Amino acid sequence: MSVVAHLPRRALTLAEEESASPPAMELTGRRKIADGDRALAATIFDEFHADPRYREFVLGCLNCGECTTGCPAARFYDFSPREMLQIAANGDATTLWDALQEKIWACCQCYTCNMRCRFGNDIAGIISVMRELSVIHGLESTRRTLAPFGRSLTLLMTVGTQVSSDMIQPDFFRDWGPFATGSDKVWQVSPEVMRKAIPVDVLQTTRSAWEVSVQTSLELFRIYEETGVLDMLRGLDPDLTEMLVDIVEERREEFAEARERFAADLAGQRGTVATFTG
Amino acid sequence: MRTLLSAGEIRKVVEERTLHQKGTGKRVVDVREEMERLEERGEILIHRIRPENRPVTATTLFGWTKRIPTDRLWHHKSCGQCGNIPGYPSSLLWLMNETGRTYLNEPHQTSCTAWNYHGTATSNPVALAAVAARNFHRAYETDHFPLIHCGTSYGDYKEMRKLLVENGAVREKVRSILRKMGRDLVLPEEIVHYSEWVHAMTPELIARQKHDVRGIVATVHEPCHYYKMVPEDAVYDERVYSGQRPAVPSGILMALGATVADYSTWYDCCGFGFRHILSEREFSRSFANLRKIRPMVEEAHADVAITSDTGCVTTLDKSQWIGKAHGLSYMLPVLADVQFAALALGAHPYKIVQVHWHSAPTEDLLTKMGIDWRTAKAEFQEYLRALKNGARPELLHPAHGEIEQFFAINKGQVLPDEARSAPSDPSIAGEEGGRD
Ligand code: SF4
Ligand code: SF4
């Protein structure tokens, strides 16, 4: 009998799930969930299905496995986009909860599955929806997974770039070899001089991918405040978030001071530069 | 070059796919048509490609016509390339200087922030759409057309443009955010990847070729987000793999005379994975070495791997050194198409193409291209010494003044109200290459 036959036609309630006897063959295996997590799992399950993108991204599934055949993550992890789509389409609160703990983070977001799926499912997209929920609810497993991203999140939130040349520290990126960083050992100059040797002024910095003007970075922070991204981050890492707010406050003061300093030059300006105050 | 299906047969497959998606309610629409309707209703402004942008037409996967602006461009840099492969943007700017194209390369740009979204999900589509729209508006107010350097930014901006066109609530929310910073909702007529500019400029570029690259075998890694994210809009050309694969970046390599060799895993991603390249590098390097570099070398005997996205260059290049631990000592040079083209046109390998930022050594490739890298390296070392002693850096475009560290100053801004009331330019409607 096909595995599809074992999948419930609709999501089981938690009570039904408890009392159901295990089917002869389960697509996703028997999952465990701690008692303390059940309410949260149910909330996430409801929010997942209520997300407007759900109806747009999950269109049906033949279980053909075309998506998994081309999936890079499936080659190296216990992960498959077919399973993710099946969990999205037919899973219950427990299977979704289980996927959020680890599996969703295996995906490379390459969109190969989307391109191959005859149903036109947006599998990469529905995995992103799952990830967003795990961030919004600050799952412990998500905090652990994202712990190494403090520096890139700081750059992202304060200047809107994600990598800088001073992040590529030889100690941390030893596997990239001795030439990966325009290394001072090879060229006998400091990283700052190495950046000065790039013939583009805005790239001559080690602290960001490129120099971003204060106005631009403050506009970006306004976007994060207005779209709930800052709150998302607060749920995940409150200390980092407070530090970011402090950095941005300082930049706002710096911006106000610059407006006084450059008052004469700004007098004839129109558009955003004339109106944006931080 | 081996082909399996004719261009006509490919077109049929695409049509069937479109029909199938129609059947499942996921119809593929040309958002550009809907943009026109939204502009008529006063909901958005379209940043149009004008004659000053000197557009060239190309064809997309779905047979749609796409206009590629070649002049008066606003460089949308990529957060990854600028941090650790700076020769990618500098080669592109150098090619623009060589061909007399004008541009702005400003500090008034953020990245698309999609690396973060696809890596950590600490964002959401409304934020991504607002970031896109902020950058779009800045390009618009400077009256320069956005040119996107990164495959992911290109894919993300096409997704965001679609979202903003199709979802009124998101549009309203983004508009209200933009208003708070004095901006308006502007969507570019086309989302253009820099490799499409290279495609459009190919005749002008090869006319300036200095080095014979006919002896070079190149394998192409096609960046996933160029053609898998919003496939209908990627550029295809029947002269490149009979239209079965994207025309970029293979087309420029073929035009320069290099051999573009096939390999079995061309369709695979590079292993970047967004999160993985920083915190799960054992995955990235395994995938890059085993699924990409090994077949490129063993099946195709490549001299160089060429791609057109930041993350792909990084992953394929930086992952190789550690391969030695498993007996994989390939060290295949990895370059962006613009770096290879700039070298072929005579750019300085260190000062402009910045090959010293790459992990896999490029000297053998340079020799094979007929480039005297020893002299160039000595010049660069001399230049570094001069910089160390306080010399002024050589620049591809004038430096920005101190005021621009703070303010996105006026560069002949087009203010939204003026644009709304401006009469439409009749030369645009009658211009060759309008979409069908
Ligand atoms: S987007 Fe994710 S699930 Fe889909 S093929 Fe790529 S890695 Fe696999
Ligand atoms: S390719 Fe589509 S239909 Fe086939 S298993 Fe994957 S999600 Fe299901």
mmCIF file of C-alpha atoms and ligand atoms in Angstrom, chain A residues 60-68 81-83 85-86 113 116-121 123, ligand 2:
data_model
loop_
_atom_site.group_PDB
_atom_site.id
_atom_site.type_symbol
_atom_site.label_atom_id
_atom_site.label_comp_id
_atom_site.label_asym_id
_atom_site.label_seq_id
_atom_site.Cartn_x
_atom_site.Cartn_y
_atom_site.Cartn_z
ATOM 1 C CA GLY A 60 -0.368 19.295 -3.421
ATOM 2 C CA CYS A 61 2.119 16.472 -3.621
ATOM 3 C CA LEU A 62 2.562 13.387 -5.735
ATOM 4 C CA ASN A 63 5.276 12.038 -3.453
ATOM 5 C CA CYS A 64 7.304 11.658 -6.609
ATOM 6 C CA GLY A 65 10.557 12.658 -4.908
ATOM 7 C CA GLU A 66 11.736 14.817 -7.803
ATOM 8 C CA CYS A 67 12.480 17.586 -5.323
ATOM 9 C CA THR A 68 14.634 15.360 -3.140
ATOM 10 C CA PRO A 81 12.159 18.446 0.777
ATOM 11 C CA ARG A 82 9.528 15.809 -0.017
ATOM 12 C CA GLU A 83 9.209 15.107 3.693
ATOM 13 C CA LEU A 85 6.255 19.302 1.936
ATOM 14 C CA GLN A 86 4.422 16.263 3.276
ATOM 15 C CA CYS A 113 13.192 21.678 -5.436
ATOM 16 C CA ARG A 116 11.740 20.542 -10.237
ATOM 17 C CA CYS A 117 8.329 20.207 -8.594
ATOM 18 C CA ARG A 118 5.641 19.559 -11.178
ATOM 19 C CA PHE A 119 3.027 20.744 -8.731
ATOM 20 C CA GLY A 120 4.643 24.148 -8.509
ATOM 21 C CA ASN A 121 5.046 23.908 -4.739
ATOM 22 C CA ILE A 123 9.056 24.165 -0.891
HETATM 23 S S1 SF4 C 2 8.529 17.282 -6.405
HETATM 24 FE FE1 SF4 C 2 6.624 18.224 -5.667
HETATM 25 S S2 SF4 C 2 5.087 16.635 -5.966
HETATM 26 FE FE2 SF4 C 2 7.086 15.601 -6.081
HETATM 27 S S3 SF4 C 2 7.514 14.916 -3.953
HETATM 28 FE FE3 SF4 C 2 8.433 16.912 -4.213
HETATM 29 S S4 SF4 C 2 6.866 18.341 -3.442
HETATM 30 FE FE4 SF4 C 2 5.843 16.400 -3.871
#
